[in-house]
Amino acid sequence: GDWSSPGLAAPVDDESPRFFKTPDGVKIQELALGRGDQAAKPGDLVVLDYVLRRANGYFIYATVEGVSFQPRDVPIGPLEITLGSKDVIPGLERVLEGMKPGGRRRALIPPELGYAADPDNAQPQPPTFATRRQLLNHAKEPLLFEVQLLKI
């Protein structure tokens, strides 16, 4: 049919990414649901990879290789944390809760659930001076995290 009429809704793909918002304001896009019956919950030790960007998409840091603009000398590797232990910023905890291994989410984390309160000590911190400075310069802005849960 002709979908050019503003009165008609375009067909919706059931496989398209889902969006939801946590009560405290983290906007999350479900990219891949993951597998298995176990979903991450407080107290679980989880291993994850992430890409950190500014809200406009400008790259800051990634724990994985092959992401644009990351110098080869920047240390990489998965992050291991215990959910609910305040190991990382509250917004990242919200993103991880309910994820299954192999799951991927993209999330916009507001500054008050990110690095705004304590930008020098809030975790995770990028490993180099240049990447940390980039984060500090933008700690009072919303930040975009792309997260893949590797294992629980």
PDB file of C-alpha atoms in Angstrom:
ATOM      1  CA  GLY A   1       0.000   0.000   0.000  1.00  0.00           C
ATOM      2  CA  ASP A   2       0.818   3.657  -0.066  1.00  0.00           C
ATOM      3  CA  TRP A   3       2.326   4.745   3.271  1.00  0.00           C
ATOM      4  CA  SER A   4       2.885   8.349   2.227  1.00  0.00           C
ATOM      5  CA  SER A   5      -0.387   9.552   3.773  1.00  0.00           C
ATOM      6  CA  PRO A   6       0.251  11.186   7.166  1.00  0.00           C
ATOM      7  CA  GLY A   7      -2.963   9.584   8.450  1.00  0.00           C
ATOM      8  CA  LEU A   8      -1.616   6.042   8.068  1.00  0.00           C
ATOM      9  CA  ALA A   9       0.910   4.438  10.368  1.00  0.00           C
ATOM     10  CA  ALA A  10       3.859   2.688   8.802  1.00  0.00           C
ATOM     11  CA  PRO A  11       3.998  -1.067   9.405  1.00  0.00           C
ATOM     12  CA  VAL A  12       5.875  -1.966  12.582  1.00  0.00           C
ATOM     13  CA  ASP A  13       8.504  -4.681  12.589  1.00  0.00           C
ATOM     14  CA  ASP A  14       8.140  -6.854  15.701  1.00  0.00           C
ATOM     15  CA  GLU A  15      11.899  -7.460  15.626  1.00  0.00           C
ATOM     16  CA  SER A  16      12.748  -3.754  15.800  1.00  0.00           C
ATOM     17  CA  PRO A  17      14.651  -2.610  18.922  1.00  0.00           C
ATOM     18  CA  ARG A  18      12.500  -1.896  21.960  1.00  0.00           C
ATOM     19  CA  PHE A  19      12.854   1.281  24.029  1.00  0.00           C
ATOM     20  CA  PHE A  20      11.991   1.732  27.684  1.00  0.00           C
ATOM     21  CA  LYS A  21      12.776   4.197  30.442  1.00  0.00           C
ATOM     22  CA  THR A  22      13.607   3.383  34.061  1.00  0.00           C
ATOM     23  CA  PRO A  23      11.702   5.286  36.782  1.00  0.00           C
ATOM     24  CA  ASP A  24      14.816   7.377  37.493  1.00  0.00           C
ATOM     25  CA  GLY A  25      15.283   8.432  33.872  1.00  0.00           C
ATOM     26  CA  VAL A  26      17.693   6.044  32.123  1.00  0.00           C
ATOM     27  CA  LYS A  27      16.524   5.568  28.512  1.00  0.00           C
ATOM     28  CA  ILE A  28      17.322   2.048  27.311  1.00  0.00           C
ATOM     29  CA  GLN A  29      17.135   0.466  23.862  1.00  0.00           C
ATOM     30  CA  GLU A  30      17.084  -3.339  23.814  1.00  0.00           C
ATOM     31  CA  LEU A  31      19.346  -4.399  20.913  1.00  0.00           C
ATOM     32  CA  ALA A  32      19.605  -8.140  21.649  1.00  0.00           C
ATOM     33  CA  LEU A  33      17.843 -10.066  24.402  1.00  0.00           C
ATOM     34  CA  GLY A  34      20.572 -12.590  25.198  1.00  0.00           C
ATOM     35  CA  ARG A  35      19.974 -16.212  26.085  1.00  0.00           C
ATOM     36  CA  GLY A  36      19.242 -18.506  28.998  1.00  0.00           C
ATOM     37  CA  ASP A  37      16.992 -18.236  32.017  1.00  0.00           C
ATOM     38  CA  GLN A  38      19.316 -16.260  34.265  1.00  0.00           C
ATOM     39  CA  ALA A  39      18.922 -12.467  34.239  1.00  0.00           C
ATOM     40  CA  ALA A  40      21.384 -10.184  36.025  1.00  0.00           C
ATOM     41  CA  LYS A  41      20.238  -9.058  39.480  1.00  0.00           C
ATOM     42  CA  PRO A  42      21.829  -7.340  42.499  1.00  0.00           C
ATOM     43  CA  GLY A  43      24.500  -9.548  44.057  1.00  0.00           C
ATOM     44  CA  ASP A  44      25.485 -11.183  40.747  1.00  0.00           C
ATOM     45  CA  LEU A  45      29.069 -10.976  39.504  1.00  0.00           C
ATOM     46  CA  VAL A  46      28.776  -9.900  35.858  1.00  0.00           C
ATOM     47  CA  VAL A  47      31.295  -9.491  33.048  1.00  0.00           C
ATOM     48  CA  LEU A  48      30.575  -6.934  30.344  1.00  0.00           C
ATOM     49  CA  ASP A  49      31.988  -4.985  27.451  1.00  0.00           C
ATOM     50  CA  TYR A  50      30.943  -1.413  26.813  1.00  0.00           C
ATOM     51  CA  VAL A  51      31.386   1.509  24.464  1.00  0.00           C
ATOM     52  CA  LEU A  52      31.082   4.974  26.013  1.00  0.00           C
ATOM     53  CA  ARG A  53      30.079   7.957  23.889  1.00  0.00           C
ATOM     54  CA  ARG A  54      28.809  11.469  24.403  1.00  0.00           C
ATOM     55  CA  ALA A  55      25.088  11.933  23.749  1.00  0.00           C
ATOM     56  CA  ASN A  56      25.909  13.261  20.260  1.00  0.00           C
ATOM     57  CA  GLY A  57      27.655   9.964  19.443  1.00  0.00           C
ATOM     58  CA  TYR A  58      31.221  11.287  19.840  1.00  0.00           C
ATOM     59  CA  PHE A  59      33.448   8.402  20.956  1.00  0.00           C
ATOM     60  CA  ILE A  60      35.114   8.416  24.410  1.00  0.00           C
ATOM     61  CA  TYR A  61      36.220   4.846  25.254  1.00  0.00           C
ATOM     62  CA  ALA A  62      35.531   1.151  24.577  1.00  0.00           C
ATOM     63  CA  THR A  63      36.560  -2.100  26.271  1.00  0.00           C
ATOM     64  CA  VAL A  64      36.635  -3.849  22.886  1.00  0.00           C
ATOM     65  CA  GLU A  65      38.880  -3.602  19.830  1.00  0.00           C
ATOM     66  CA  GLY A  66      37.820  -2.283  16.476  1.00  0.00           C
ATOM     67  CA  VAL A  67      35.777   0.699  17.633  1.00  0.00           C
ATOM     68  CA  SER A  68      36.433   3.827  15.608  1.00  0.00           C
ATOM     69  CA  PHE A  69      38.875   6.438  16.886  1.00  0.00           C
ATOM     70  CA  GLN A  70      40.335   4.407  19.756  1.00  0.00           C
ATOM     71  CA  PRO A  71      44.153   4.420  19.647  1.00  0.00           C
ATOM     72  CA  ARG A  72      45.781   0.990  19.646  1.00  0.00           C
ATOM     73  CA  ASP A  73      47.758   1.727  22.828  1.00  0.00           C
ATOM     74  CA  VAL A  74      44.637   2.176  24.989  1.00  0.00           C
ATOM     75  CA  PRO A  75      44.215  -0.855  27.287  1.00  0.00           C
ATOM     76  CA  ILE A  76      41.039  -2.829  26.680  1.00  0.00           C
ATOM     77  CA  GLY A  77      39.295  -5.795  28.236  1.00  0.00           C
ATOM     78  CA  PRO A  78      35.972  -6.708  29.789  1.00  0.00           C
ATOM     79  CA  LEU A  79      34.793  -5.108  33.014  1.00  0.00           C
ATOM     80  CA  GLU A  80      33.879  -7.356  35.962  1.00  0.00           C
ATOM     81  CA  ILE A  81      31.561  -5.965  38.648  1.00  0.00           C
ATOM     82  CA  THR A  82      29.137  -7.091  41.330  1.00  0.00           C
ATOM     83  CA  LEU A  83      25.689  -5.644  40.649  1.00  0.00           C
ATOM     84  CA  GLY A  84      24.275  -3.629  43.526  1.00  0.00           C
ATOM     85  CA  SER A  85      27.651  -3.047  45.185  1.00  0.00           C
ATOM     86  CA  LYS A  86      28.011   0.496  43.817  1.00  0.00           C
ATOM     87  CA  ASP A  87      31.103  -0.612  41.840  1.00  0.00           C
ATOM     88  CA  VAL A  88      29.895   1.508  38.923  1.00  0.00           C
ATOM     89  CA  ILE A  89      27.709   4.562  38.299  1.00  0.00           C
ATOM     90  CA  PRO A  90      24.021   3.991  39.168  1.00  0.00           C
ATOM     91  CA  GLY A  91      22.906   4.449  35.560  1.00  0.00           C
ATOM     92  CA  LEU A  92      25.085   1.575  34.353  1.00  0.00           C
ATOM     93  CA  GLU A  93      23.663  -0.656  37.110  1.00  0.00           C
ATOM     94  CA  ARG A  94      20.146   0.128  35.806  1.00  0.00           C
ATOM     95  CA  VAL A  95      21.198  -0.853  32.291  1.00  0.00           C
ATOM     96  CA  LEU A  96      22.612  -4.204  33.447  1.00  0.00           C
ATOM     97  CA  GLU A  97      19.704  -5.236  35.676  1.00  0.00           C
ATOM     98  CA  GLY A  98      17.592  -7.856  33.931  1.00  0.00           C
ATOM     99  CA  MET A  99      20.063  -8.499  31.104  1.00  0.00           C
ATOM    100  CA  LYS A 100      20.889 -12.059  30.049  1.00  0.00           C
ATOM    101  CA  PRO A 101      24.283 -13.307  28.799  1.00  0.00           C
ATOM    102  CA  GLY A 102      24.790 -12.236  25.197  1.00  0.00           C
ATOM    103  CA  GLY A 103      22.280  -9.413  25.603  1.00  0.00           C
ATOM    104  CA  ARG A 104      23.063  -5.956  24.235  1.00  0.00           C
ATOM    105  CA  ARG A 105      21.605  -2.618  25.249  1.00  0.00           C
ATOM    106  CA  ARG A 106      22.185   1.010  24.329  1.00  0.00           C
ATOM    107  CA  ALA A 107      21.345   3.530  27.033  1.00  0.00           C
ATOM    108  CA  LEU A 108      21.310   7.273  27.563  1.00  0.00           C
ATOM    109  CA  ILE A 109      22.331   7.886  31.172  1.00  0.00           C
ATOM    110  CA  PRO A 110      21.479  11.269  32.722  1.00  0.00           C
ATOM    111  CA  PRO A 111      24.405  13.053  34.437  1.00  0.00           C
ATOM    112  CA  GLU A 112      22.968  12.639  37.943  1.00  0.00           C
ATOM    113  CA  LEU A 113      23.070   8.834  37.475  1.00  0.00           C
ATOM    114  CA  GLY A 114      26.412   9.065  35.719  1.00  0.00           C
ATOM    115  CA  TYR A 115      29.560  10.967  36.532  1.00  0.00           C
ATOM    116  CA  ALA A 116      28.245  14.412  37.594  1.00  0.00           C
ATOM    117  CA  ALA A 117      28.403  13.841  41.380  1.00  0.00           C
ATOM    118  CA  ASP A 118      31.995  12.552  41.570  1.00  0.00           C
ATOM    119  CA  PRO A 119      33.622  12.592  38.124  1.00  0.00           C
ATOM    120  CA  ASP A 120      37.133  11.775  39.385  1.00  0.00           C
ATOM    121  CA  ASN A 121      36.149   8.618  41.261  1.00  0.00           C
ATOM    122  CA  ALA A 122      32.936   7.319  39.666  1.00  0.00           C
ATOM    123  CA  GLN A 123      33.461   4.015  37.872  1.00  0.00           C
ATOM    124  CA  PRO A 124      34.074   2.805  35.278  1.00  0.00           C
ATOM    125  CA  GLN A 125      36.943   5.157  34.460  1.00  0.00           C
ATOM    126  CA  PRO A 126      38.715   4.966  31.103  1.00  0.00           C
ATOM    127  CA  PRO A 127      42.328   3.801  31.549  1.00  0.00           C
ATOM    128  CA  THR A 128      44.348   6.653  30.025  1.00  0.00           C
ATOM    129  CA  PHE A 129      44.773  10.329  30.848  1.00  0.00           C
ATOM    130  CA  ALA A 130      43.355  11.437  27.489  1.00  0.00           C
ATOM    131  CA  THR A 131      40.248   9.252  27.734  1.00  0.00           C
ATOM    132  CA  ARG A 132      39.655  10.250  31.381  1.00  0.00           C
ATOM    133  CA  ARG A 133      40.002  13.933  30.496  1.00  0.00           C
ATOM    134  CA  GLN A 134      37.436  13.476  27.725  1.00  0.00           C
ATOM    135  CA  LEU A 135      35.042  11.958  30.274  1.00  0.00           C
ATOM    136  CA  LEU A 136      35.708  14.682  32.878  1.00  0.00           C
ATOM    137  CA  ASN A 137      35.018  17.409  30.316  1.00  0.00           C
ATOM    138  CA  HIS A 138      31.574  15.925  29.651  1.00  0.00           C
ATOM    139  CA  ALA A 139      30.655  14.497  33.089  1.00  0.00           C
ATOM    140  CA  LYS A 140      27.740  16.901  33.478  1.00  0.00           C
ATOM    141  CA  GLU A 141      26.113  15.763  30.215  1.00  0.00           C
ATOM    142  CA  PRO A 142      24.025  12.668  29.451  1.00  0.00           C
ATOM    143  CA  LEU A 143      26.280   9.843  28.245  1.00  0.00           C
ATOM    144  CA  LEU A 144      25.562   6.996  25.845  1.00  0.00           C
ATOM    145  CA  PHE A 145      26.621   3.494  26.885  1.00  0.00           C
ATOM    146  CA  GLU A 146      26.440   0.485  24.574  1.00  0.00           C
ATOM    147  CA  VAL A 147      26.697  -2.601  26.767  1.00  0.00           C
ATOM    148  CA  GLN A 148      27.049  -6.312  26.050  1.00  0.00           C
ATOM    149  CA  LEU A 149      26.673  -8.713  28.969  1.00  0.00           C
ATOM    150  CA  LEU A 150      29.232 -11.482  28.479  1.00  0.00           C
ATOM    151  CA  LYS A 151      28.441 -13.664  31.497  1.00  0.00           C
ATOM    152  CA  ILE A 152      26.810 -13.824  34.909  1.00  0.00           C
TER     153      ILE A 152
END
